[in-house]
Tab-separated table of C-alpha atoms in Angstrom:
chain	number	residue	atom	x	y	z
A	228	MET	CA	1.176	-35.682	-27.248
A	229	ASP	CA	1.072	-32.741	-29.900
A	230	TRP	CA	1.786	-28.956	-28.951
A	231	THR	CA	-1.785	-28.126	-29.006
A	232	THR	CA	-2.427	-30.871	-26.425
A	233	ILE	CA	-0.080	-29.676	-24.038
A	234	SER	CA	-0.993	-25.958	-24.703
A	235	THR	CA	-4.452	-27.018	-23.894
A	236	TRP	CA	-3.742	-28.907	-20.608
A	237	TRP	CA	-1.079	-26.143	-19.720
A	238	SER	CA	-4.018	-23.492	-20.018
A	239	ARG	CA	-6.587	-25.588	-18.460
A	240	THR	CA	-4.345	-26.061	-15.472
A	241	ALA	CA	-3.473	-22.239	-15.361
A	242	THR	CA	-7.003	-21.403	-15.112
A	243	LEU	CA	-7.850	-23.886	-12.464
A	244	GLN	CA	-4.904	-22.462	-10.366
A	245	ILE	CA	-6.177	-19.129	-10.925
A	246	LEU	CA	-9.742	-20.258	-9.839
A	247	GLY	CA	-7.909	-21.678	-6.744
A	248	ILE	CA	-6.764	-18.850	-5.894
A	249	LEU	CA	-9.721	-16.687	-6.222
A	250	LEU	CA	-11.705	-19.157	-4.289
A	251	LEU	CA	-9.182	-19.199	-1.269
A	252	GLY	CA	-9.109	-15.599	-1.167
A	253	GLN	CA	-12.891	-15.369	-1.215
A	254	LEU	CA	-12.651	-17.734	1.688
A	255	VAL	CA	-10.369	-15.726	3.479
A	256	SER	CA	-12.591	-12.884	2.763
A	257	PHE	CA	-15.547	-14.707	4.431
A	258	LEU	CA	-13.231	-15.493	7.580
A	259	LEU	CA	-12.314	-11.930	7.841
A	260	ALA	CA	-16.245	-10.762	7.722
A	261	LEU	CA	-16.761	-13.396	10.207
A	262	MET	CA	-14.176	-12.161	12.320
A	263	SER	CA	-15.562	-8.207	11.988
A	264	ILE	CA	-18.840	-9.087	12.833
A	265	THR	CA	-17.844	-10.939	15.779
A	266	SER	CA	-15.545	-8.182	17.078
A	267	SER	CA	-18.282	-5.651	16.285
A	268	LEU	CA	-20.860	-7.804	18.636
A	269	ILE	CA	-18.265	-8.003	21.561
A	270	ALA	CA	-17.870	-4.281	21.234
A	271	GLN	CA	-21.792	-3.700	21.271
A	272	PHE	CA	-22.218	-5.994	24.356
A	273	GLY	CA	-19.605	-3.684	26.286
A	274	VAL	CA	-16.504	-6.116	26.260
A	275	ASP	CA	-13.175	-3.905	25.773
A	276	ALA	CA	-10.633	-6.655	25.731
A	277	PRO	CA	-8.845	-6.544	22.199
A	278	LEU	CA	-5.466	-7.814	23.705
A	279	THR	CA	-7.333	-10.882	25.223
A	280	GLN	CA	-8.780	-11.391	21.817
A	281	SER	CA	-5.641	-11.933	20.328
A	282	LEU	CA	-4.389	-13.977	22.687
A	283	PHE	CA	-6.376	-16.854	21.718
A	284	THR	CA	-5.531	-16.448	17.844
A	285	TYR	CA	-2.025	-16.280	18.350
A	286	GLY	CA	-2.027	-19.252	21.129
A	287	SER	CA	-3.702	-21.255	18.499
A	288	LEU	CA	-1.422	-20.355	15.685
A	289	ALA	CA	1.545	-21.478	17.955
A	290	LEU	CA	-0.019	-24.738	19.119
A	291	VAL	CA	-1.336	-26.002	15.919
A	292	TYR	CA	1.796	-24.847	13.554
A	293	GLY	CA	4.466	-25.305	16.239
A	294	SER	CA	3.297	-29.022	16.676
A	295	ILE	CA	4.281	-29.605	13.180
A	296	LEU	CA	7.555	-27.666	13.042
A	297	LEU	CA	8.547	-29.685	16.363
A	298	TYR	CA	7.769	-32.779	14.471
A	299	ARG	CA	10.242	-31.867	11.571
A	300	HIS	CA	13.134	-31.224	13.954
A	301	GLN	CA	13.844	-27.937	11.852
A	302	LYS	CA	16.209	-25.460	12.876
A	303	PRO	CA	14.917	-21.907	12.367
A	304	LEU	CA	15.365	-20.269	8.972
A	305	VAL	CA	15.247	-16.726	9.811
A	306	SER	CA	16.792	-14.954	12.536
A	307	TRP	CA	14.324	-13.916	15.689
A	308	TYR	CA	14.422	-10.368	15.347
A	309	TRP	CA	12.447	-10.651	11.714
A	310	TYR	CA	9.826	-12.755	13.655
A	311	LEU	CA	9.701	-10.374	16.578
A	312	LEU	CA	9.328	-7.410	14.183
A	313	LEU	CA	6.637	-9.566	12.480
A	314	GLY	CA	4.805	-10.391	15.874
A	315	PHE	CA	5.241	-6.932	17.380
A	316	ALA	CA	3.437	-5.272	14.128
A	317	ASP	CA	0.847	-7.735	13.780
A	318	ALA	CA	-0.039	-7.501	17.461
A	319	GLN	CA	-0.512	-3.904	17.378
A	320	GLY	CA	-2.555	-3.962	14.166
A	321	CYS	CA	-4.854	-6.154	15.511
A	322	TYR	CA	-5.162	-4.181	18.695
A	323	LEU	CA	-5.610	-1.146	16.691
A	324	VAL	CA	-8.405	-2.375	14.730
A	325	ILE	CA	-10.310	-4.437	16.997
A	326	LYS	CA	-10.106	-1.135	19.417
A	327	ALA	CA	-11.720	0.598	16.439
A	328	TYR	CA	-14.802	-1.385	16.791
A	329	GLN	CA	-15.609	0.696	20.206
A	330	TYR	CA	-15.942	3.629	17.955
A	331	THR	CA	-16.933	3.255	14.574
A	332	SER	CA	-19.253	1.022	12.431
A	333	VAL	CA	-18.166	-2.574	11.482
A	334	THR	CA	-18.722	-1.324	7.766
A	335	SER	CA	-16.495	1.443	8.082
A	336	VAL	CA	-13.752	-0.743	9.902
A	337	THR	CA	-14.156	-3.252	6.819
A	338	LEU	CA	-13.682	-0.724	4.158
A	339	LEU	CA	-10.894	1.104	5.826
A	340	ASP	CA	-8.961	-2.148	6.397
A	341	CYS	CA	-8.440	-1.935	2.611
A	342	TRP	CA	-5.618	0.557	3.418
A	343	THR	CA	-3.366	-2.209	3.905
A	344	VAL	CA	-3.095	-2.559	0.076
A	345	PRO	CA	-1.796	1.005	-0.699
A	346	TRP	CA	0.905	0.811	2.421
A	347	ALA	CA	1.933	-2.639	1.534
A	348	ILE	CA	2.434	-1.398	-2.331
A	349	LEU	CA	4.762	1.257	-0.897
A	350	LEU	CA	6.651	-0.836	1.522
A	351	THR	CA	7.207	-3.813	-0.831
A	352	TRP	CA	8.385	-0.805	-3.507
A	353	ILE	CA	11.046	0.696	-0.723
A	354	PHE	CA	12.275	-2.577	0.870
A	355	LEU	CA	11.799	-5.558	-1.474
A	356	GLY	CA	12.153	-3.734	-4.755
A	357	THR	CA	8.896	-5.051	-6.188
A	358	ARG	CA	7.769	-2.800	-9.347
A	359	TYR	CA	4.364	-2.264	-10.223
A	360	SER	CA	2.879	-1.486	-13.405
A	361	LEU	CA	1.079	1.834	-14.241
A	362	TRP	CA	-2.383	0.308	-14.051
A	363	GLN	CA	-1.536	-1.334	-10.818
A	364	LEU	CA	-0.562	2.081	-9.382
A	365	CYS	CA	-3.952	3.693	-10.867
A	366	GLY	CA	-5.709	0.904	-9.121
A	367	GLY	CA	-4.222	1.613	-5.812
A	368	THR	CA	-4.922	5.322	-6.192
A	369	LEU	CA	-8.764	4.519	-7.093
A	370	CYS	CA	-8.717	2.523	-3.818
A	371	VAL	CA	-7.233	5.412	-1.606
A	372	LEU	CA	-9.793	7.797	-3.006
A	373	GLY	CA	-12.578	5.315	-2.295
A	374	LEU	CA	-11.345	4.796	1.203
A	375	SER	CA	-11.091	8.805	1.445
A	376	LEU	CA	-14.532	8.897	0.857
A	377	VAL	CA	-15.521	6.537	3.623
A	378	LEU	CA	-13.496	8.589	6.150
A	379	PHE	CA	-15.118	11.867	4.563
A	380	SER	CA	-18.737	10.150	5.210
A	381	ASP	CA	-18.013	9.177	8.637
A	382	THR	CA	-16.900	12.974	9.288
A	383	TRP	CA	-20.001	14.367	7.454
A	384	ASP	CA	-22.781	12.405	8.899
A	385	GLY	CA	-21.119	11.182	12.256
A	386	GLY	CA	-21.021	7.499	11.061
A	387	GLY	CA	-24.632	7.027	11.243
A	388	GLY	CA	-24.972	5.541	7.624
A	389	GLY	CA	-22.397	2.884	8.438
A	390	GLY	CA	-24.052	1.480	11.370
A	391	GLY	CA	-23.358	4.332	14.080
A	392	GLY	CA	-20.528	4.386	16.489
A	393	SER	CA	-19.729	6.849	19.356
A	394	LYS	CA	-16.337	8.570	17.813
A	395	PRO	CA	-16.371	7.551	14.228
A	396	VAL	CA	-13.837	9.594	13.084
A	397	LEU	CA	-11.463	8.369	16.249
A	398	GLY	CA	-12.298	4.793	15.123
A	399	ASP	CA	-11.407	5.445	11.313
A	400	VAL	CA	-8.019	6.823	12.643
A	401	LEU	CA	-7.508	3.810	14.473
A	402	VAL	CA	-7.890	1.666	11.540
A	403	ILE	CA	-5.985	3.599	9.395
A	404	VAL	CA	-3.025	3.391	11.773
A	405	GLY	CA	-3.740	-0.126	12.389
A	406	THR	CA	-3.207	-0.710	8.643
A	407	VAL	CA	0.245	0.675	8.540
A	408	PHE	CA	0.926	-2.130	11.375
A	409	TYR	CA	-0.492	-4.634	9.297
A	410	ALA	CA	1.022	-3.800	6.008
A	411	ILE	CA	4.454	-4.153	7.842
A	412	SER	CA	3.385	-7.592	9.011
A	413	ASN	CA	2.054	-8.591	5.637
A	414	VAL	CA	5.504	-7.597	3.879
A	415	VAL	CA	7.814	-9.432	6.517
A	416	GLU	CA	5.793	-12.422	6.388
A	417	GLU	CA	5.490	-12.452	2.379
A	418	PHE	CA	9.231	-12.293	2.502
A	419	CYS	CA	9.630	-15.070	5.055
A	420	VAL	CA	7.097	-17.397	3.267
A	421	LYS	CA	8.209	-16.845	-0.108
A	422	LYS	CA	11.924	-17.176	0.651
A	423	LYS	CA	12.144	-19.295	3.579
A	424	ASP	CA	9.298	-21.809	5.077
A	425	ARG	CA	5.295	-21.097	5.427
A	426	VAL	CA	4.952	-23.298	8.730
A	427	GLU	CA	7.744	-21.795	10.333
A	428	THR	CA	6.645	-18.125	9.702
A	429	VAL	CA	3.224	-18.848	10.832
A	430	THR	CA	4.487	-20.859	13.823
A	431	MET	CA	6.604	-17.601	15.081
A	432	LEU	CA	3.917	-15.395	14.338
A	433	GLY	CA	1.943	-17.218	16.578
A	434	VAL	CA	4.614	-17.657	19.166
A	435	TYR	CA	6.006	-13.881	19.135
A	436	GLY	CA	2.700	-12.267	18.464
A	437	PHE	CA	1.696	-14.122	22.046
A	438	LEU	CA	4.524	-13.072	23.802
A	439	VAL	CA	4.203	-9.686	22.818
A	440	THR	CA	0.580	-9.536	23.665
A	441	ALA	CA	0.941	-11.188	26.883
A	442	ILE	CA	3.440	-8.547	27.926
A	443	GLU	CA	1.238	-5.778	27.136
A	444	VAL	CA	-1.598	-7.151	28.595
A	445	PHE	CA	0.600	-7.580	31.968
A	446	MET	CA	1.798	-4.043	31.593
A	447	PHE	CA	-1.469	-2.517	31.113
A	448	TYR	CA	-3.102	-4.329	33.995
A	449	SER	CA	0.077	-3.703	36.111
A	450	LEU	CA	0.558	0.050	35.264
A	451	ALA	CA	-3.240	1.272	34.966
A	452	PRO	CA	-3.853	1.535	38.713
A	453	PHE	CA	-0.837	3.905	39.121
A	454	VAL	CA	-1.960	5.917	36.058
A	455	LEU	CA	-5.418	5.956	37.285
A	456	LYS	CA	-4.378	7.098	40.712
A	457	VAL	CA	-2.112	9.765	39.970
A	458	ASP	CA	-3.294	13.538	39.652
A	459	TRP	CA	-1.586	16.277	38.499
A	460	LEU	CA	-2.123	18.097	41.927
A	461	TYR	CA	0.298	14.825	43.468
A	462	PHE	CA	2.896	16.231	41.481
A	463	VAL	CA	2.431	19.767	42.406
A	464	SER	CA	2.183	18.368	46.094
A	465	PHE	CA	5.164	16.550	45.774
A	466	LEU	CA	7.389	19.361	44.662
A	467	VAL	CA	5.929	21.659	47.142
A	468	VAL	CA	6.912	19.080	50.089
A	469	ALA	CA	10.377	18.526	48.270
A	470	ILE	CA	11.070	21.945	48.598
A	471	GLY	CA	9.963	22.384	52.233
A	472	LEU	CA	11.975	19.632	53.251
A	473	ILE	CA	14.946	21.199	51.624
A	474	ILE	CA	14.520	24.721	53.127
A	475	TYR	CA	13.912	22.904	56.243
A	476	SER	CA	16.919	20.955	56.499
A	477	THR	CA	18.979	23.500	54.956
A	478	THR	CA	18.020	26.040	57.891
A	479	GLU	CA	20.091	26.611	60.622
A	480	LYS	CA	18.121	25.568	63.993
A	481	LYS	CA	18.409	28.204	67.144
A	482	LEU	CA	18.124	26.276	70.350
A	483	VAL	CA	16.051	28.334	72.760
A	484	PRO	CA	17.436	28.054	76.590
A	485	ALA	CA	14.583	26.989	79.041
A	486	SER	CA	13.715	29.811	81.518
A	487	ALA	CA	14.507	29.053	84.969
A	488	THR	CA	11.929	27.886	87.315
A	489	THR	CA	10.636	29.278	90.438
A	490	GLU	CA	9.474	28.005	93.534
A	491	ASP	CA	5.944	29.699	93.354
A	492	GLU	CA	4.489	28.229	89.760
A	493	ASN	CA	1.444	30.351	90.464
A	494	LEU	CA	3.525	33.608	90.148
A	495	ASN	CA	2.395	35.864	87.568
A	496	THR	CA	5.219	36.227	85.151
A	497	GLU	CA	4.012	39.982	83.880
A	498	TYR	CA	5.527	41.055	87.216
A	499	GLN	CA	8.772	39.141	86.803
A	500	ILE	CA	11.922	41.050	86.532
A	501	LEU	CA	13.458	40.840	83.494
A	502	ASN	CA	16.898	40.091	82.915
A	503	GLY	CA	19.446	43.106	82.687
A	504	GLU	CA	16.630	45.397	83.895
A	505	ASN	CA	17.703	48.219	86.192
A	506	GLU	CA	16.317	47.705	89.680
A	507	SER	CA	16.709	51.183	90.861
A	508	SER	CA	13.994	52.098	88.063
A	509	THR	CA	11.905	49.591	89.431
A	510	PHE	CA	11.930	50.918	92.915
A	511	ALA	CA	11.604	54.814	91.520
A	512	GLN	CA	8.502	53.579	89.894
A	513	ASN	CA	7.168	52.214	92.982
A	514	ASP	CA	7.976	55.138	95.112
A	515	SER	CA	6.041	57.263	92.576
A	516	LEU	CA	3.197	55.126	92.274
A	517	ALA	CA	3.278	55.339	96.542
A	518	SER	CA	3.414	59.149	96.272
A	519	ARG	CA	0.421	59.306	94.263
A	520	GLY	CA	-1.829	57.489	96.877
A	521	LYS	CA	-2.529	54.615	94.403
A	522	PRO	CA	-2.072	50.741	95.325
A	523	HIS	CA	0.423	49.039	93.915
A	524	TRP	CA	1.882	45.321	93.930
A	525	LYS	CA	4.848	44.338	95.331
A	526	LEU	CA	7.192	41.634	93.688
A	527	ASP	CA	6.193	38.998	96.312
A	528	GLY	CA	3.001	39.355	95.297
A	529	GLU	CA	1.321	41.029	98.360
A	530	ALA	CA	-0.538	44.263	97.760
A	531	SER	CA	-0.113	47.302	99.960
A	532	LEU	CA	-1.638	50.920	100.023
A	533	GLY	CA	0.927	53.760	100.121
C-alpha cells in the first residue's frame, strides 16, 4: 500500500466522520425542534407544568443509562458534587425555557436558545482554558447580534410576527437566563464526557436532574398554599397584635375591690352616702330643702313633706 492510497483512505474516512457528525447534529436539532413544538402545544392547551415535563426526561435517562452502568459494576469516576451542579444547572435551564413557551412564540424560543453558544464560549474560555480563533469569535459575535434582533423584534411588534405570545419580552428574558444554565450544564457535561465516561455522565445527569426537579416540585406544591394565603395585611395584623400583647403583659393591673352589697337590692345608688362624706352636711342640705317647703327624699327611700 503506497502513500497515495493511505492518504486517499484517510481523507475519505475523515470526510465520512465529518458527514456523520453533521448528520448526528441535524438529528439532534430535529429532536429539539420536536420538543419545542410539543412544549409550545402543551402551553397552548393551558398546561403550565415545566417541572413535571422534565421529570419524565430525567427519569428515562436514569433508567436506561443507569441500567448499563449497573451492569458494568463501575465505580463513579467523578465526584458527586460535580454531577449535582450538572443536574441543578440543567434542571433550571429546562424549567426556564419550557416556562418561556407560556409567554412567547416557539420561533423566538428556538432562536434565542442559541444564546447557549456565546455563554458556552465564555465559560470554556474561563474554566477549561479553551482558546478560539478570531474567526470563531467573529462568528459568535454575529450570532449575538442576530439574536439581539430577535429580542428587538419581539419588543417592537409584541411578538406578533413569531406566532404571538401574551408577554413576549418576558418569555425572551426567561429563555436568555435559561441559556446561561444550559451553558453551565453543557460545559460540565463536556468536561465529564471527554475526561471520564459518557454513560456515567448521562446517568448522573438523569439521576441528579430527577432529584433536583422532584425536590423543587415538592417544595412548590408545599409552599404555594402558604404564599397564596399570606397577604401584607396579615403581617401588619400580626405586628399590631404582638404590640398589644406586649403592652397588655407589661402594664400593671390594678384590682378594683367589689362594693359592699345591701339588703335592699332595689335601693337607688344615686342616693347612697359616699364613703368619707360628712353626714352633717347631708342633714344640713335636708333641713334646707324642708325649710323651703319642697319635698325631699330620705335615705331610706320614704318621701315626706316639710
